[in-house]
PDB file of C-alpha atoms in Angstrom:
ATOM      1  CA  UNK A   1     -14.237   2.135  14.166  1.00 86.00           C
ATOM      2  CA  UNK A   2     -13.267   4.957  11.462  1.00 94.00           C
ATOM      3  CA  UNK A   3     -14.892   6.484   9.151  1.00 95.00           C
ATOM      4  CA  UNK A   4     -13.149   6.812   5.554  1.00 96.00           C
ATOM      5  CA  UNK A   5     -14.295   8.802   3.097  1.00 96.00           C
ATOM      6  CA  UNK A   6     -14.312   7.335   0.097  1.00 96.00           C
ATOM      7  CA  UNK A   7     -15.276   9.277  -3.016  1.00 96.00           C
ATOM      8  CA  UNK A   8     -18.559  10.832  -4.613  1.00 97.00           C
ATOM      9  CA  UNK A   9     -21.301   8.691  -5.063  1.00 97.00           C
ATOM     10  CA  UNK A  10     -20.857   9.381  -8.091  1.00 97.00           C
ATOM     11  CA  UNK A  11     -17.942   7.755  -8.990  1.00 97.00           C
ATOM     12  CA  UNK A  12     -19.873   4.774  -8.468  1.00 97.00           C
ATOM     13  CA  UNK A  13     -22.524   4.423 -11.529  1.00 97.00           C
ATOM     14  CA  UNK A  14     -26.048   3.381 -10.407  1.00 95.00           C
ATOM     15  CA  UNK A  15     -25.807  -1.223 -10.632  1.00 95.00           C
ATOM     16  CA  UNK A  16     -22.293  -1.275 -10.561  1.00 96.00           C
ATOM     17  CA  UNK A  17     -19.134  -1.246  -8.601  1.00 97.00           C
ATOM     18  CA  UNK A  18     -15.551   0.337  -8.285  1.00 98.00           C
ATOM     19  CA  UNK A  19     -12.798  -0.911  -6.287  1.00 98.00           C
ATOM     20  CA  UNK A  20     -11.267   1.719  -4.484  1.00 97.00           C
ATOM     21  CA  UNK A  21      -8.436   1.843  -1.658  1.00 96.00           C
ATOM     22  CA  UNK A  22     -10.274   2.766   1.710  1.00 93.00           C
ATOM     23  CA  UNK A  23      -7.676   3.634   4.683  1.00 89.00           C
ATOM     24  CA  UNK A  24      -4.773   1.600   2.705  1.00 91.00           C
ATOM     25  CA  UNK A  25      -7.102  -1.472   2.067  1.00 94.00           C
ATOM     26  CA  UNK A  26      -8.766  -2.314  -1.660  1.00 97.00           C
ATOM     27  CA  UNK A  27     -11.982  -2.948  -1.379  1.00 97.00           C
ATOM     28  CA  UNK A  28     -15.357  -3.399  -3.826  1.00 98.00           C
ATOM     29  CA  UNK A  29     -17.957  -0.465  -3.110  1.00 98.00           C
ATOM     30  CA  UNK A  30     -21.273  -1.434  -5.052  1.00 98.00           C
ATOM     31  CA  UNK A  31     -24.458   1.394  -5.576  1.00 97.00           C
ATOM     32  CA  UNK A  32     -27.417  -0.230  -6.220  1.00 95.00           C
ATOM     33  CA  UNK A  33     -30.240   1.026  -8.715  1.00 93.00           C
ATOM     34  CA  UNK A  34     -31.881   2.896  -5.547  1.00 92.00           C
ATOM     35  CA  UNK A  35     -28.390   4.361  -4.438  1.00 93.00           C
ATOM     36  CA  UNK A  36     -27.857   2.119  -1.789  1.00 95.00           C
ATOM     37  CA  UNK A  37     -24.100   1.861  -1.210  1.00 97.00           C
ATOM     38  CA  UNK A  38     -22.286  -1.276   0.103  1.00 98.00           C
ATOM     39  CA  UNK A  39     -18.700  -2.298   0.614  1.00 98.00           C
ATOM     40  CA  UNK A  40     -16.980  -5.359   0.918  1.00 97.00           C
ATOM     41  CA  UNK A  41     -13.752  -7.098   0.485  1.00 97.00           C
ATOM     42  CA  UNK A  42     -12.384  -6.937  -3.216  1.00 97.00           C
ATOM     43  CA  UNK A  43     -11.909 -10.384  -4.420  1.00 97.00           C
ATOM     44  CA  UNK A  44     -14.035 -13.714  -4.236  1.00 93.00           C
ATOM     45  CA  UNK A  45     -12.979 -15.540  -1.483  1.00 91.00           C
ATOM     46  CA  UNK A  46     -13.746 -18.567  -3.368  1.00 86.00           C
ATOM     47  CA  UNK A  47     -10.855 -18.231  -6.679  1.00 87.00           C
ATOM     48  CA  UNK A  48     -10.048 -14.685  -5.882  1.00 91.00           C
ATOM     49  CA  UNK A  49     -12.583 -13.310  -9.043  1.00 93.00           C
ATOM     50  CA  UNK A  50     -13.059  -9.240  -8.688  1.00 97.00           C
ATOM     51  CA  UNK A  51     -16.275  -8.915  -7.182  1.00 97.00           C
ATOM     52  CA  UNK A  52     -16.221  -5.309  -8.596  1.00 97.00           C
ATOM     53  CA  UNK A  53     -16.713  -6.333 -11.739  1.00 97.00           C
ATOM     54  CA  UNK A  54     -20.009  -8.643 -10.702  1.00 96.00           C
ATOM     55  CA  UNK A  55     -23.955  -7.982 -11.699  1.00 93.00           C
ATOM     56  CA  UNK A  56     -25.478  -6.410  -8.925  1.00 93.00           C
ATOM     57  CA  UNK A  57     -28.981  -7.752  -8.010  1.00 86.00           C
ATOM     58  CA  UNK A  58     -30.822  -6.190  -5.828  1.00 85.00           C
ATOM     59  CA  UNK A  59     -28.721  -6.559  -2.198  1.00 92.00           C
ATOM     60  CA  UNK A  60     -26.691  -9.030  -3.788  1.00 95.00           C
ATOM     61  CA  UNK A  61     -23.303  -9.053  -5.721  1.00 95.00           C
ATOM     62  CA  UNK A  62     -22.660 -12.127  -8.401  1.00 94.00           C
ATOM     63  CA  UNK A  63     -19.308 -13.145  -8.872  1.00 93.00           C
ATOM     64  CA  UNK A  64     -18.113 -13.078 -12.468  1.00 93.00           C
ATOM     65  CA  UNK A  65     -15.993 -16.058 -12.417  1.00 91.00           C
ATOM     66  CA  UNK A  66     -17.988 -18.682 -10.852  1.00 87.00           C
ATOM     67  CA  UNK A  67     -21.486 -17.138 -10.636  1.00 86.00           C
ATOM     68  CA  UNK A  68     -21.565 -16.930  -6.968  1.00 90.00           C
ATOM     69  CA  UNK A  69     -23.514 -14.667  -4.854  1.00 93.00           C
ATOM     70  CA  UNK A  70     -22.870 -12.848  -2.020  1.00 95.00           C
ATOM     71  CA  UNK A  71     -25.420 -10.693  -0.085  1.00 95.00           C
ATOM     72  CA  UNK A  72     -23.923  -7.172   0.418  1.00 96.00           C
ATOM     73  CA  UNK A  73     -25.587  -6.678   3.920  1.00 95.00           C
ATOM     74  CA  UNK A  74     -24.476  -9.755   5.467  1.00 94.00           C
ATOM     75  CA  UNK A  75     -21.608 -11.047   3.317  1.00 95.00           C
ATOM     76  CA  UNK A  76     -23.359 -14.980   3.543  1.00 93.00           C
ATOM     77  CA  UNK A  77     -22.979 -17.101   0.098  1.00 85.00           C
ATOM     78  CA  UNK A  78     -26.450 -18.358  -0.378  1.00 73.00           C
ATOM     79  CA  UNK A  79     -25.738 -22.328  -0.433  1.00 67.00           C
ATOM     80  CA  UNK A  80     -21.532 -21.958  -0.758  1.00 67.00           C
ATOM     81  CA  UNK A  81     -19.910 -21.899   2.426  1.00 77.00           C
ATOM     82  CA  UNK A  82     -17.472 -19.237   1.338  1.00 85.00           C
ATOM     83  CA  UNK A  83     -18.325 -15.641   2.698  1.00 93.00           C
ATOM     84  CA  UNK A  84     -17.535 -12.101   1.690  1.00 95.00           C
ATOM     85  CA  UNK A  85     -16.227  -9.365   4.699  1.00 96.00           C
ATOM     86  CA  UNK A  86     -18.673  -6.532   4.577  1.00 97.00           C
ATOM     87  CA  UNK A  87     -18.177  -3.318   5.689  1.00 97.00           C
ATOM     88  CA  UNK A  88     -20.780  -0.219   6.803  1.00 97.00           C
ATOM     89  CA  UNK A  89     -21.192   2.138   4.171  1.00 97.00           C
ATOM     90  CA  UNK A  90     -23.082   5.253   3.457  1.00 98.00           C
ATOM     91  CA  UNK A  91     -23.533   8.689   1.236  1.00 97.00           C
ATOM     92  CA  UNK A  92     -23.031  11.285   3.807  1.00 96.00           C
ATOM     93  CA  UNK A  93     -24.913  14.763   3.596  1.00 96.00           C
ATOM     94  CA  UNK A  94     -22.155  16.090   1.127  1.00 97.00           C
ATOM     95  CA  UNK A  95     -23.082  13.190  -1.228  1.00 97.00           C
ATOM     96  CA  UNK A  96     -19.989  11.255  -0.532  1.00 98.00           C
ATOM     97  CA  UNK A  97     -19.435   7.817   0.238  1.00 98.00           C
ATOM     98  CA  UNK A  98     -18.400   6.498   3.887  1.00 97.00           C
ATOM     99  CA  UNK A  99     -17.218   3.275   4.530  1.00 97.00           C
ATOM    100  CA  UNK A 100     -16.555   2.843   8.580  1.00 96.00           C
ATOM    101  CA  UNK A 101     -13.784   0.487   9.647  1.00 90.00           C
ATOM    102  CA  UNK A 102     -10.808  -0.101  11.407  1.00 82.00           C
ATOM    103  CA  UNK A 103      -9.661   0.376  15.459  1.00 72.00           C
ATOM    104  CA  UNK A 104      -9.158   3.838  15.746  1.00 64.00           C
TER     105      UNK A 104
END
């Protein structure tokens, strides 16, 4: 796996998320209220809604379309059996985002 820097956390305001292009693939990068940091894939897998653009909840993302939720740790869909890929993701020591994926 690889790590890919992705930006400042700052660039990411506190119970939202940005969409950003992580080693040539878009993907949603949510910080919570507490400055936890996830990543996942950037649309809904269920009608292809942004997911960057959903209310953040805790460790869960809601989609704006179709009010589904995905948890950001595991990527599960609550009662829908559609699923969200999730990726690792950190703030390093610098204070910038990591997401680690990929075969290196």
């Amino acid at each position: 796996m690889l790590d890919h820097r992705v930006g400042p956390l700052t660039a990411v305001p506190r119970g939202e998320g940005r969409v950003f292009l992580v080693g040539g693939q878009r993907m949603a990068v949510f910080r919570t209220h507490a400055d936890g940091v996830f990543a996942t894939q950037e649309l809904c897998p269920h009608l292809g809604g942004p997911l960057a653009d959903g209310l953040i909840d805790g460790g869960t993302v809601i989609c704006p379309l179709h009010d589904r939720v995905y948890d950001l740790r595991s990527g599960g869909g609550g009662n829908s059996e559609c699923r969200v890929q999730t990726y690792p993701a950190r703030v390093g020591p610098d204070g910038v985002i990591v997401v680690t994926f990929g075969i290196p």
